[in-house]
Amino acid sequence: MLLVLSVEHRAHLGCLPRAGGAAVGELGRLALEQLRRGAAPRACESAARKLNISVDIIQHGVEGLVYLLTESSKLMISEADFQDSINVLGFSDELNKSLLQLYLDNRKEIRSILGELAPRLPSYHSLEWRLDVQLASRSLRQQIKPAVTMKLHLNENEDQIAQVLQTDPATLLHLIQQLEQALGEMKMNHCRRIVRNMK
């Protein structure tokens, strides 16, 4: 699977040849530090002084590398696919080898950082439900008004929370159909490929 780079990201990575071969290692270090600790403008300014390059080139190079490394690590693209992805940038063989080595050395750490940044969503524990039917009221002697009440128990950060939901049967049937359709689409080859690359 090839990584498709936008025009903006290509422009940011286009700063790398101007920075020079020695600077790529420094930019890679800054990109990894940005992933670990967040943006560090002072570190970029320091690197710009040390390498005698403008701060803008450093910042754009770091942003481009962060995108390249995170997207490649998310998709866990192979060594060959990574090379094919960066070949379209027209860099020298030496620069391509430096980028490949940077990716291979750090992809596991980047994936673990991205895993920590992912939001922790509640997970399903159990469901209780009840069907209520209103047969009459003071104003209407004969009516049938069904309602489904559900109590959804979720696990969230080792705690249990409950959500109470109420709907009519028609809406519930529509929701079930949509979920079944989504599950059916998950069995398609295209979706399986995406899920496999997300792991």
Short mmCIF file of C-alpha atoms in Angstrom, two decimals:
data_model
loop_
_atom_site.label_atom_id
_atom_site.label_comp_id
_atom_site.label_asym_id
_atom_site.label_seq_id
_atom_site.Cartn_x
_atom_site.Cartn_y
_atom_site.Cartn_z
CA MET A 1 0.00 0.00 0.00
CA LEU A 2 1.47 3.34 -1.08
CA LEU A 3 1.24 6.47 1.01
CA VAL A 4 -0.36 9.28 -1.00
CA LEU A 5 1.11 12.66 -0.12
CA SER A 6 -0.86 15.87 -0.64
CA VAL A 7 0.62 18.86 -2.44
CA GLU A 8 1.11 20.62 0.90
CA HIS A 9 3.01 17.69 2.43
CA ARG A 10 5.14 17.34 -0.71
CA ALA A 11 6.01 21.02 -0.42
CA HIS A 12 6.98 20.58 3.24
CA LEU A 13 9.13 17.56 2.45
CA GLY A 14 10.61 19.49 -0.48
CA CYS A 15 12.53 21.50 2.13
CA LEU A 16 14.67 18.46 2.98
CA PRO A 17 17.10 18.63 0.01
CA ARG A 18 17.65 22.35 0.71
CA ALA A 19 18.44 21.54 4.32
CA GLY A 20 21.20 19.12 3.26
CA GLY A 21 22.05 15.53 4.18
CA ALA A 22 23.43 16.37 7.63
CA ALA A 23 20.26 18.25 8.53
CA VAL A 24 17.95 15.31 7.81
CA GLY A 25 19.14 13.50 10.93
CA GLU A 26 18.52 16.62 13.01
CA LEU A 27 15.08 17.16 11.45
CA GLY A 28 14.24 13.50 12.10
CA ARG A 29 15.24 13.92 15.75
CA LEU A 30 13.06 17.04 16.01
CA ALA A 31 10.12 15.25 14.37
CA LEU A 32 10.36 12.40 16.88
CA GLU A 33 10.63 14.86 19.77
CA GLN A 34 7.54 16.66 18.48
CA LEU A 35 5.64 13.36 18.46
CA ARG A 36 6.79 12.52 21.98
CA ARG A 37 6.41 15.92 23.67
CA GLY A 38 4.59 18.24 21.28
CA ALA A 39 5.82 21.22 19.29
CA ALA A 40 9.08 22.82 20.45
CA PRO A 41 9.68 26.17 18.70
CA ARG A 42 12.88 26.80 20.66
CA ALA A 43 14.36 23.50 19.48
CA CYS A 44 13.58 24.50 15.88
CA GLU A 45 15.23 27.90 16.39
CA SER A 46 18.29 26.25 17.93
CA ALA A 47 18.54 23.78 15.03
CA ALA A 48 18.14 26.62 12.52
CA ARG A 49 21.07 28.49 14.09
CA LYS A 50 23.21 25.37 14.29
CA LEU A 51 22.55 24.36 10.66
CA ASN A 52 22.50 27.94 9.36
CA ILE A 53 19.05 27.45 7.79
CA SER A 54 15.91 29.55 8.18
CA VAL A 55 13.48 28.56 10.94
CA ASP A 56 10.67 28.20 8.36
CA ILE A 57 12.60 25.52 6.46
CA ILE A 58 13.22 23.65 9.71
CA GLN A 59 9.56 23.87 10.79
CA HIS A 60 8.22 22.82 7.38
CA GLY A 61 10.70 19.95 7.20
CA VAL A 62 9.70 18.75 10.68
CA GLU A 63 5.98 18.99 9.83
CA GLY A 64 6.54 17.04 6.62
CA LEU A 65 8.54 14.36 8.42
CA VAL A 66 5.97 14.06 11.21
CA TYR A 67 3.23 13.49 8.63
CA LEU A 68 5.32 11.02 6.61
CA LEU A 69 6.37 9.00 9.66
CA THR A 70 2.97 8.95 11.41
CA GLU A 71 0.97 8.02 8.31
CA SER A 72 3.49 5.35 7.29
CA SER A 73 3.53 3.93 10.81
CA LYS A 74 -0.29 3.96 11.07
CA LEU A 75 -0.53 1.94 7.87
CA MET A 76 2.54 -0.18 8.76
CA ILE A 77 3.64 0.04 5.15
CA SER A 78 6.47 -2.23 4.09
CA GLU A 79 9.99 -1.12 3.32
CA ALA A 80 9.35 -1.39 -0.45
CA ASP A 81 6.09 0.58 -0.23
CA PHE A 82 7.79 3.29 1.82
CA GLN A 83 10.53 3.59 -0.81
CA ASP A 84 7.93 3.78 -3.58
CA SER A 85 6.05 6.47 -1.62
CA ILE A 86 9.08 8.73 -1.27
CA ASN A 87 10.47 8.03 -4.77
CA VAL A 88 7.79 10.31 -6.22
CA LEU A 89 9.41 13.21 -4.33
CA GLY A 90 12.50 13.05 -6.57
CA PHE A 91 15.06 13.02 -3.74
CA SER A 92 18.60 11.68 -4.09
CA ASP A 93 19.27 8.02 -3.26
CA GLU A 94 21.21 9.06 -0.17
CA LEU A 95 18.30 11.13 1.16
CA ASN A 96 15.81 8.33 0.39
CA LYS A 97 18.01 5.86 2.31
CA SER A 98 18.19 8.26 5.28
CA LEU A 99 14.38 8.62 5.34
CA LEU A 100 13.88 4.87 5.03
CA GLN A 101 16.27 4.21 7.91
CA LEU A 102 14.52 6.85 10.03
CA TYR A 103 11.18 5.12 9.37
CA LEU A 104 12.46 1.58 10.02
CA ASP A 105 14.22 2.57 13.25
CA ASN A 106 11.23 4.39 14.73
CA ARG A 107 7.97 2.94 13.38
CA LYS A 108 7.24 0.77 16.44
CA GLU A 109 7.79 3.66 18.84
CA ILE A 110 5.64 5.94 16.67
CA ARG A 111 2.81 3.38 16.65
CA SER A 112 2.96 3.13 20.45
CA ILE A 113 2.87 6.95 20.75
CA LEU A 114 -0.12 7.10 18.40
CA GLY A 115 -1.81 4.34 20.41
CA GLU A 116 -1.45 6.39 23.60
CA LEU A 117 -2.90 9.46 21.87
CA ALA A 118 -5.96 7.59 20.60
CA PRO A 119 -9.12 8.42 22.55
CA ARG A 120 -10.26 5.77 25.00
CA LEU A 121 -13.84 5.06 24.02
CA PRO A 122 -16.32 3.21 26.23
CA SER A 123 -16.85 -0.47 25.39
CA TYR A 124 -20.03 -2.55 25.50
CA HIS A 125 -20.75 -4.60 28.64
CA SER A 126 -24.45 -5.50 28.60
CA LEU A 127 -27.91 -4.33 27.59
CA GLU A 128 -31.27 -4.38 29.38
CA TRP A 129 -34.46 -3.52 27.51
CA ARG A 130 -38.17 -3.16 28.09
CA LEU A 131 -41.15 -2.66 25.77
CA ASP A 132 -43.82 -0.24 27.01
CA VAL A 133 -47.15 0.19 25.20
CA GLN A 134 -49.59 2.97 26.00
CA LEU A 135 -53.07 1.71 25.09
CA ALA A 136 -55.18 4.72 26.11
CA SER A 137 -55.05 8.15 27.67
CA ARG A 138 -57.61 10.57 29.02
CA SER A 139 -57.91 12.35 25.69
CA LEU A 140 -57.68 9.26 23.46
CA ARG A 141 -59.55 6.16 24.54
CA GLN A 142 -57.98 3.89 21.94
CA GLN A 143 -54.38 4.30 20.89
CA ILE A 144 -51.34 2.11 20.63
CA LYS A 145 -48.11 3.94 21.35
CA PRO A 146 -45.18 1.53 21.77
CA ALA A 147 -41.79 2.60 23.16
CA VAL A 148 -38.60 0.60 23.64
CA THR A 149 -36.49 1.59 26.65
CA MET A 150 -32.90 0.33 26.75
CA LYS A 151 -30.29 0.57 29.47
CA LEU A 152 -26.85 0.25 27.93
CA HIS A 153 -24.06 -0.72 30.36
CA LEU A 154 -20.58 0.39 29.23
CA ASN A 155 -17.05 -0.08 30.54
CA GLU A 156 -15.11 3.18 30.70
CA ASN A 157 -11.65 3.39 32.28
CA GLU A 158 -12.35 0.32 34.44
CA ASP A 159 -15.62 1.84 35.67
CA GLN A 160 -19.12 0.90 34.60
CA ILE A 161 -21.48 3.55 33.36
CA ALA A 162 -25.07 3.21 32.14
CA GLN A 163 -26.94 5.12 29.45
CA VAL A 164 -30.74 5.01 29.23
CA LEU A 165 -32.17 5.33 25.72
CA GLN A 166 -35.76 5.36 24.55
CA THR A 167 -37.09 5.06 21.02
CA ASP A 168 -40.06 3.85 19.04
CA PRO A 169 -39.93 0.44 17.29
CA ALA A 170 -39.76 1.95 13.76
CA THR A 171 -36.63 3.94 14.59
CA LEU A 172 -35.13 0.92 16.33
CA LEU A 173 -35.75 -1.24 13.23
CA HIS A 174 -34.12 1.40 11.03
CA LEU A 175 -31.10 1.52 13.37
CA ILE A 176 -30.80 -2.28 13.28
CA GLN A 177 -30.89 -2.24 9.45
CA GLN A 178 -28.16 0.40 9.33
CA LEU A 179 -25.95 -1.59 11.72
CA GLU A 180 -26.50 -4.81 9.76
CA GLN A 181 -25.60 -2.95 6.55
CA ALA A 182 -22.41 -1.62 8.17
CA LEU A 183 -21.48 -5.14 9.37
CA GLY A 184 -22.09 -6.44 5.84
CA GLU A 185 -19.78 -3.79 4.41
CA MET A 186 -17.08 -4.81 6.90
CA LYS A 187 -16.96 -8.20 5.18
CA MET A 188 -16.03 -6.62 1.84
CA ASN A 189 -12.41 -7.02 0.71
CA HIS A 190 -11.80 -3.27 0.60
CA CYS A 191 -12.82 -2.83 4.27
CA ARG A 192 -10.82 -5.88 5.34
CA ARG A 193 -7.71 -4.39 3.75
CA ILE A 194 -8.24 -1.09 5.58
CA VAL A 195 -8.81 -2.81 8.94
CA ARG A 196 -5.76 -5.05 8.43
CA ASN A 197 -3.58 -1.99 7.78
CA MET A 198 -4.96 -0.18 10.85
CA LYS A 199 -3.75 -2.90 13.23
#
